[in-house]
Amino acid sequence: MVKCLGVLIGFCDLEDWDGIRLGFETLLKFSICKRPKVRRCAQESVEKVFKSIKSSTVTKEASKFVLSELKSCSALALKLNALSTSDECKEDKVLKHEHLEVLHLLNLINLIAPYLSAEVILKVLSEVRKLFSFKFSELARHALKTIKAIFEALRIQNIVLETEDIVVSLASFVSLGDRNPLDTVIFAAKLLGVAMDLLYNGQSNLWIKNLPPVCRSVMGLLAFEGNTASQASSILNDVLKHHVGSLSLLMGTDQTFHDNCRETVEANAIKATCAVFENALSASDGIPNDHVLSVISVLFLELGEFSFVLMRNIVLKLADLMTQISGGKVHNEHTDSLLLISITKLE
C-alpha cells in the first residue's frame, strides 16, 4: 500500500501542493513506522517525491512539514531524556516508541537533506542541534550523522551558515571527552572542523570568534591514548592550517603589531588561541606527547612572523621543560624543530 501511494503521488501534479499534501503527509507518517519494511519503503518514496518536485514553493511546503514532524518527535523524545526517577518508569516505557521515532526521522532527513528548502534546512539543523543534550549516546550518534548530511547539503546548495549555535554545541560536546563514546566524540570533532569551514566560507567573522574555543575543545582529546589522540591531532592541525594562516593575512604585516599587539578582533582571536596551547603546556607534568607538540609546531609555522611575539611564552616553556627533564638530555623532533625555528627568528 505504501509503495502504491508513492507511485500515485508521482502521477500527480507535483507543482500543486494542495493536491499532494495528504498523500505526502501519509507517507511521512509511515516513514517513522515501527515496522522496518513499511518504514523503509515509505522513506524511499518520500525521497523520490522530493527528487521529483521542481517547484520551489512545493519544496518549501514539504520541507516545512518535515520540520514540523521533527519538532513534534523531538519534543516527546526530550521529555523522555528528562526522565530520571524510578517513579517515572511507566511513562518512560510509553515514550520509548517516540524515542525511536526520532531516530527513524533522522534517518529520513539523511536521505532528503540535499532536497530540503534552503529556507528550512537551517531550521532543521537548529532542531537537530538540540538532540546533543540527550543522555542516550545512540541519539547523539544519529544526530551527528544527520548534521553531517545537512552540512553536505549546505555545501552543495551554497547555503551560508549564519549562526554559531552549531559550532558552540559541537565544541561543548567534544569538550566532554570520554563522557561519551570516543568514536562519537571524534566524529563530532570532525564536524566541528567542517562547521568552522562553513562559517569561513560564508564570510562571517563568527569563525574568528570561535577559533579559540574550538581549539580548546579538541585540544583536550590529545591527552588520550592511541588512535583518539592521533585523529584529534589531525583535526586540529587542519583547523589551524585553514584558519590561523587566514587570520595572519588579515592582521597584515604592520610593524605596530610587534610593538603593542594592536587590539583587533583578529589579534585577540590569535592571542586567545595561543593561550589555549600555553595553558595546556602549563598544566603538563612533563614533556607533552608528540600529538601536542605536532599541533604547536603547525601553529608556529602558520603564524609566521607573528609567532615570535605571540608564542614567545610557549617556546620558553618548552625550553624550560626540556631543561628540567633529565638535565636537558631529552630530545624530541617537534621540540627541537620549534626551538631551532625560534632561534632563527631571533637572529
Short mmCIF file of C-alpha atoms in Angstrom, two decimals:
data_model
loop_
_atom_site.label_atom_id
_atom_site.label_comp_id
_atom_site.label_asym_id
_atom_site.label_seq_id
_atom_site.Cartn_x
_atom_site.Cartn_y
_atom_site.Cartn_z
CA MET A 1 0.00 0.00 0.00
CA VAL A 2 2.78 2.43 0.92
CA LYS A 3 4.63 1.78 -2.32
CA CYS A 4 1.42 2.28 -4.32
CA LEU A 5 0.83 5.59 -2.55
CA GLY A 6 4.29 6.75 -3.53
CA VAL A 7 3.66 5.79 -7.16
CA LEU A 8 0.29 7.58 -7.17
CA ILE A 9 1.86 10.79 -5.86
CA GLY A 10 4.36 10.56 -8.71
CA PHE A 11 1.49 10.73 -11.19
CA CYS A 12 0.03 13.83 -9.53
CA ASP A 13 0.81 17.43 -10.40
CA LEU A 14 3.85 17.98 -8.18
CA GLU A 15 3.53 21.74 -8.57
CA ASP A 16 0.21 21.64 -6.75
CA TRP A 17 0.94 21.27 -3.02
CA ASP A 18 -2.72 21.04 -2.07
CA GLY A 19 -3.08 18.14 -4.49
CA ILE A 20 -0.27 16.05 -2.99
CA ARG A 21 -0.31 17.26 0.60
CA LEU A 22 -2.45 14.49 2.08
CA GLY A 23 -0.52 11.74 0.31
CA PHE A 24 2.82 13.27 1.29
CA GLU A 25 1.81 13.61 4.93
CA THR A 26 0.67 9.99 4.96
CA LEU A 27 3.99 8.82 3.53
CA LEU A 28 5.85 10.86 6.12
CA LYS A 29 3.87 9.24 8.93
CA PHE A 30 4.69 5.79 7.57
CA SER A 31 8.39 6.74 7.31
CA ILE A 32 8.67 6.54 11.12
CA CYS A 33 6.59 3.37 11.41
CA LYS A 34 7.94 0.72 13.79
CA ARG A 35 7.68 -1.94 11.05
CA PRO A 36 11.06 -1.91 9.21
CA LYS A 37 9.82 -2.89 5.74
CA VAL A 38 6.99 -0.37 5.80
CA ARG A 39 9.29 2.34 7.13
CA ARG A 40 11.99 1.68 4.55
CA CYS A 41 9.52 1.72 1.67
CA ALA A 42 7.94 4.97 2.90
CA GLN A 43 11.32 6.68 3.30
CA GLU A 44 12.37 5.70 -0.21
CA SER A 45 9.07 7.04 -1.53
CA VAL A 46 9.48 10.36 0.32
CA GLU A 47 12.97 10.69 -1.14
CA LYS A 48 11.64 10.05 -4.67
CA VAL A 49 8.92 12.66 -4.18
CA PHE A 50 11.46 15.28 -3.08
CA LYS A 51 13.69 14.43 -6.05
CA SER A 52 10.77 14.84 -8.44
CA ILE A 53 9.48 18.17 -7.12
CA LYS A 54 10.57 21.08 -9.31
CA SER A 55 8.55 23.86 -7.70
CA SER A 56 10.42 25.80 -5.01
CA THR A 57 7.10 26.60 -3.36
CA VAL A 58 6.13 22.94 -3.07
CA THR A 59 9.64 22.03 -1.89
CA LYS A 60 9.35 24.64 0.83
CA GLU A 61 5.94 23.39 1.97
CA ALA A 62 7.10 19.76 2.03
CA SER A 63 10.25 20.77 3.92
CA LYS A 64 8.19 22.69 6.46
CA PHE A 65 6.11 19.60 7.13
CA VAL A 66 9.28 17.55 7.73
CA LEU A 67 10.45 20.24 10.16
CA SER A 68 7.10 20.18 11.95
CA GLU A 69 7.28 16.41 12.31
CA LEU A 70 10.83 16.67 13.65
CA LYS A 71 9.80 19.24 16.24
CA SER A 72 6.93 17.04 17.36
CA CYS A 73 9.04 13.89 17.70
CA SER A 74 11.92 15.75 19.35
CA ALA A 75 9.65 17.30 21.96
CA LEU A 76 8.48 13.88 23.13
CA ALA A 77 11.98 12.42 22.99
CA LEU A 78 13.33 15.34 25.02
CA LYS A 79 10.70 14.57 27.61
CA LEU A 80 11.97 11.00 27.74
CA ASN A 81 15.51 12.25 28.15
CA ALA A 82 14.49 14.33 31.15
CA LEU A 83 13.02 11.35 32.99
CA SER A 84 15.38 10.02 35.62
CA THR A 85 13.43 8.80 38.67
CA SER A 86 12.01 5.33 39.22
CA ASP A 87 8.55 6.83 39.70
CA GLU A 88 8.57 7.75 36.03
CA CYS A 89 9.46 4.29 34.70
CA LYS A 90 5.93 3.68 33.50
CA GLU A 91 5.91 6.89 31.47
CA ASP A 92 9.39 6.04 30.23
CA LYS A 93 8.07 2.87 28.61
CA VAL A 94 5.30 4.80 26.90
CA LEU A 95 7.74 7.31 25.44
CA LYS A 96 10.31 4.84 24.14
CA HIS A 97 8.32 4.48 20.95
CA GLU A 98 8.63 8.24 20.41
CA HIS A 99 12.32 7.95 21.19
CA LEU A 100 12.70 5.52 18.28
CA GLU A 101 10.59 7.73 16.04
CA VAL A 102 13.22 10.46 16.31
CA LEU A 103 15.88 8.02 15.13
CA HIS A 104 13.74 6.97 12.17
CA LEU A 105 13.03 10.58 11.24
CA LEU A 106 16.72 11.46 11.43
CA ASN A 107 17.43 8.59 9.05
CA LEU A 108 14.85 10.04 6.67
CA ILE A 109 16.42 13.50 6.87
CA ASN A 110 19.77 11.95 5.97
CA LEU A 111 18.19 10.85 2.68
CA ILE A 112 16.33 14.05 1.82
CA ALA A 113 18.74 16.71 3.15
CA PRO A 114 20.01 17.63 -0.36
CA TYR A 115 16.44 18.40 -1.45
CA LEU A 116 15.17 20.38 1.53
CA SER A 117 14.31 24.03 1.03
CA ALA A 118 17.18 26.44 1.66
CA GLU A 119 14.88 28.44 3.93
CA VAL A 120 14.01 25.41 6.05
CA ILE A 121 17.17 23.32 6.20
CA LEU A 122 18.90 25.68 8.64
CA LYS A 123 15.87 25.41 10.92
CA VAL A 124 16.12 21.63 10.69
CA LEU A 125 19.79 21.90 11.67
CA SER A 126 18.86 24.04 14.66
CA GLU A 127 16.31 21.45 15.77
CA VAL A 128 18.75 18.55 15.39
CA ARG A 129 21.28 20.51 17.46
CA LYS A 130 19.01 20.19 20.49
CA LEU A 131 19.48 16.43 20.48
CA PHE A 132 23.04 16.79 21.82
CA SER A 133 21.61 17.12 25.31
CA PHE A 134 20.33 13.56 25.24
CA LYS A 135 21.63 11.07 27.77
CA PHE A 136 21.45 8.32 25.15
CA SER A 137 24.58 8.04 23.03
CA GLU A 138 22.60 6.38 20.24
CA LEU A 139 20.59 9.55 19.72
CA ALA A 140 23.75 11.65 19.76
CA ARG A 141 25.35 9.46 17.07
CA HIS A 142 22.25 9.68 14.88
CA ALA A 143 22.09 13.44 15.36
CA LEU A 144 25.73 13.81 14.32
CA LYS A 145 25.15 11.74 11.18
CA THR A 146 22.23 13.97 10.29
CA ILE A 147 24.32 17.09 10.88
CA LYS A 148 26.92 15.68 8.51
CA ALA A 149 24.23 15.13 5.86
CA ILE A 150 22.95 18.69 6.36
CA PHE A 151 26.47 20.14 6.15
CA GLU A 152 26.98 18.35 2.84
CA ALA A 153 23.66 19.74 1.61
CA LEU A 154 24.68 23.26 2.65
CA ARG A 155 27.84 22.93 0.60
CA ILE A 156 26.02 21.62 -2.46
CA GLN A 157 23.39 24.36 -2.32
CA ASN A 158 25.90 27.08 -1.33
CA ILE A 159 23.79 27.95 1.70
CA VAL A 160 25.54 30.23 4.19
CA LEU A 161 25.79 29.09 7.80
CA GLU A 162 24.82 32.31 9.55
CA THR A 163 24.85 31.39 13.24
CA GLU A 164 27.44 29.97 15.60
CA ASP A 165 25.00 27.82 17.58
CA ILE A 166 26.00 24.56 15.95
CA VAL A 167 29.72 25.32 16.48
CA VAL A 168 29.12 26.09 20.15
CA SER A 169 27.10 22.89 20.61
CA LEU A 170 29.66 20.70 18.86
CA ALA A 171 32.53 22.24 20.83
CA SER A 172 30.65 21.66 24.07
CA PHE A 173 30.00 18.03 23.12
CA VAL A 174 33.66 17.45 22.21
CA SER A 175 34.79 19.07 25.47
CA LEU A 176 33.01 16.33 27.42
CA GLY A 177 35.66 13.89 26.21
CA ASP A 178 35.16 10.31 27.33
CA ARG A 179 31.83 11.02 28.98
CA ASN A 180 30.59 9.97 25.55
CA PRO A 181 31.94 7.13 23.37
CA LEU A 182 35.25 8.37 21.97
CA ASP A 183 34.45 7.36 18.39
CA THR A 184 31.37 9.58 18.60
CA VAL A 185 33.43 12.42 20.08
CA ILE A 186 35.97 12.20 17.25
CA PHE A 187 33.13 12.25 14.73
CA ALA A 188 31.81 15.41 16.40
CA ALA A 189 35.30 16.95 16.30
CA LYS A 190 35.49 16.32 12.55
CA LEU A 191 32.12 18.01 12.09
CA LEU A 192 33.39 20.90 14.20
CA GLY A 193 36.12 21.47 11.63
CA VAL A 194 33.54 21.37 8.83
CA ALA A 195 31.33 23.86 10.70
CA MET A 196 34.25 26.26 11.00
CA ASP A 197 34.87 25.97 7.26
CA LEU A 198 31.20 26.72 6.56
CA LEU A 199 31.34 29.84 8.73
CA TYR A 200 34.54 30.91 6.98
CA ASN A 201 33.11 30.29 3.50
CA GLY A 202 30.10 32.37 4.46
CA GLN A 203 32.49 35.28 5.06
CA SER A 204 31.24 35.59 8.62
CA ASN A 205 33.51 36.84 11.41
CA LEU A 206 31.98 34.20 13.66
CA TRP A 207 34.71 31.74 12.65
CA ILE A 208 37.29 34.15 14.09
CA LYS A 209 35.42 34.42 17.38
CA ASN A 210 35.04 30.65 17.70
CA LEU A 211 38.59 29.62 16.82
CA PRO A 212 39.89 29.63 20.45
CA PRO A 213 37.03 27.56 21.97
CA VAL A 214 37.17 25.12 19.06
CA CYS A 215 40.90 24.60 19.59
CA ARG A 216 40.37 24.26 23.34
CA SER A 217 37.72 21.56 22.94
CA VAL A 218 39.75 19.43 20.52
CA MET A 219 42.98 20.04 22.46
CA GLY A 220 41.56 18.05 25.35
CA LEU A 221 41.47 14.92 23.18
CA LEU A 222 45.24 14.98 22.60
CA ALA A 223 45.81 13.56 26.08
CA PHE A 224 44.03 10.30 25.22
CA GLU A 225 45.95 7.27 24.08
CA GLY A 226 46.17 5.62 20.70
CA ASN A 227 44.04 6.48 17.72
CA THR A 228 41.93 9.08 19.54
CA ALA A 229 44.85 11.46 20.08
CA SER A 230 46.16 10.83 16.57
CA GLN A 231 42.83 11.67 14.94
CA ALA A 232 42.33 14.71 17.18
CA SER A 233 45.80 15.96 16.24
CA SER A 234 44.98 15.63 12.54
CA ILE A 235 41.68 17.51 13.01
CA LEU A 236 43.31 20.31 14.99
CA ASN A 237 46.17 20.61 12.51
CA ASP A 238 43.65 21.09 9.71
CA VAL A 239 41.75 23.74 11.68
CA LEU A 240 44.97 25.66 12.33
CA LYS A 241 46.12 25.40 8.71
CA HIS A 242 42.76 26.55 7.37
CA HIS A 243 42.17 29.41 9.77
CA VAL A 244 45.29 30.65 11.56
CA GLY A 245 47.04 31.40 8.29
CA SER A 246 43.96 33.34 7.15
CA LEU A 247 43.98 35.34 10.37
CA SER A 248 47.65 36.15 9.92
CA LEU A 249 46.88 37.56 6.48
CA LEU A 250 44.04 39.64 7.91
CA MET A 251 46.39 41.09 10.52
CA GLY A 252 48.76 42.17 7.76
CA THR A 253 52.41 42.99 8.30
CA ASP A 254 52.02 46.25 10.17
CA GLN A 255 55.07 46.71 12.39
CA THR A 256 52.92 48.21 15.14
CA PHE A 257 51.58 44.75 15.84
CA HIS A 258 55.02 43.71 17.02
CA ASP A 259 55.27 46.82 19.18
CA ASN A 260 51.98 46.72 21.04
CA CYS A 261 49.96 43.72 19.78
CA ARG A 262 47.26 46.05 18.50
CA GLU A 263 43.76 45.31 19.67
CA THR A 264 41.77 43.89 16.77
CA VAL A 265 39.29 41.04 16.53
CA GLU A 266 41.84 39.02 14.59
CA ALA A 267 44.70 39.70 17.00
CA ASN A 268 42.56 38.91 20.03
CA ALA A 269 41.47 35.61 18.48
CA ILE A 270 45.07 34.64 17.74
CA LYS A 271 46.22 35.59 21.24
CA ALA A 272 43.38 33.59 22.78
CA THR A 273 44.25 30.61 20.59
CA CYS A 274 47.90 30.77 21.63
CA ALA A 275 46.76 30.98 25.26
CA VAL A 276 44.97 27.64 24.80
CA PHE A 277 48.25 25.94 23.96
CA GLU A 278 50.21 27.83 26.59
CA ASN A 279 47.74 26.76 29.27
CA ALA A 280 47.96 23.16 28.08
CA LEU A 281 51.73 23.25 28.47
CA SER A 282 51.47 24.83 31.91
CA ALA A 283 49.18 22.01 33.02
CA SER A 284 51.58 19.37 31.71
CA ASP A 285 53.62 17.32 34.18
CA GLY A 286 56.43 16.82 31.72
CA ILE A 287 57.27 16.97 28.03
CA PRO A 288 53.92 16.87 26.17
CA ASN A 289 53.25 13.97 23.85
CA ASP A 290 54.07 14.09 20.15
CA HIS A 291 50.49 14.95 19.21
CA VAL A 292 50.51 18.12 21.31
CA LEU A 293 53.93 19.14 20.03
CA SER A 294 52.93 18.46 16.44
CA VAL A 295 49.96 20.81 16.75
CA ILE A 296 52.09 23.51 18.39
CA SER A 297 54.56 23.20 15.51
CA VAL A 298 51.77 23.79 13.00
CA LEU A 299 50.57 26.83 14.96
CA PHE A 300 54.11 28.21 14.98
CA LEU A 301 54.53 27.81 11.24
CA GLU A 302 51.08 29.19 10.39
CA LEU A 303 51.65 32.32 12.46
CA GLY A 304 54.81 33.09 10.53
CA GLU A 305 56.38 36.37 11.61
CA PHE A 306 53.82 36.83 14.38
CA SER A 307 54.92 33.65 16.16
CA PHE A 308 57.91 35.44 17.71
CA VAL A 309 55.59 37.79 19.59
CA LEU A 310 52.59 35.57 20.23
CA MET A 311 54.33 32.27 21.01
CA ARG A 312 57.29 33.54 22.99
CA ASN A 313 55.95 32.10 26.27
CA ILE A 314 55.20 28.76 24.63
CA VAL A 315 58.74 28.42 23.30
CA LEU A 316 60.24 29.44 26.65
CA LYS A 317 58.00 26.93 28.42
CA LEU A 318 59.12 24.14 26.09
CA ALA A 319 62.77 25.05 26.60
CA ASP A 320 62.26 25.06 30.36
CA LEU A 321 60.56 21.66 30.28
CA MET A 322 63.38 20.16 28.24
CA THR A 323 65.95 21.54 30.64
CA GLN A 324 64.16 20.24 33.72
CA ILE A 325 63.81 16.67 32.47
CA SER A 326 66.96 14.55 32.54
CA GLY A 327 69.23 17.56 32.74
CA GLY A 328 68.25 18.73 29.30
CA LYS A 329 69.20 15.43 27.62
CA VAL A 330 65.70 14.65 26.40
CA HIS A 331 65.22 15.37 22.73
CA ASN A 332 62.05 15.36 20.68
CA GLU A 333 61.67 16.00 16.97
CA HIS A 334 58.95 18.62 17.42
CA THR A 335 60.50 20.48 20.35
CA ASP A 336 63.89 20.56 18.64
CA SER A 337 62.29 21.95 15.48
CA LEU A 338 60.35 24.58 17.39
CA LEU A 339 63.40 25.79 19.26
CA LEU A 340 65.51 25.83 16.10
CA ILE A 341 62.91 27.93 14.27
CA SER A 342 62.69 30.27 17.26
CA ILE A 343 66.43 30.83 17.33
CA THR A 344 66.38 31.55 13.59
CA LYS A 345 63.68 34.20 14.10
CA LEU A 346 65.63 35.76 16.94
CA GLU A 347 68.59 36.18 14.62
#
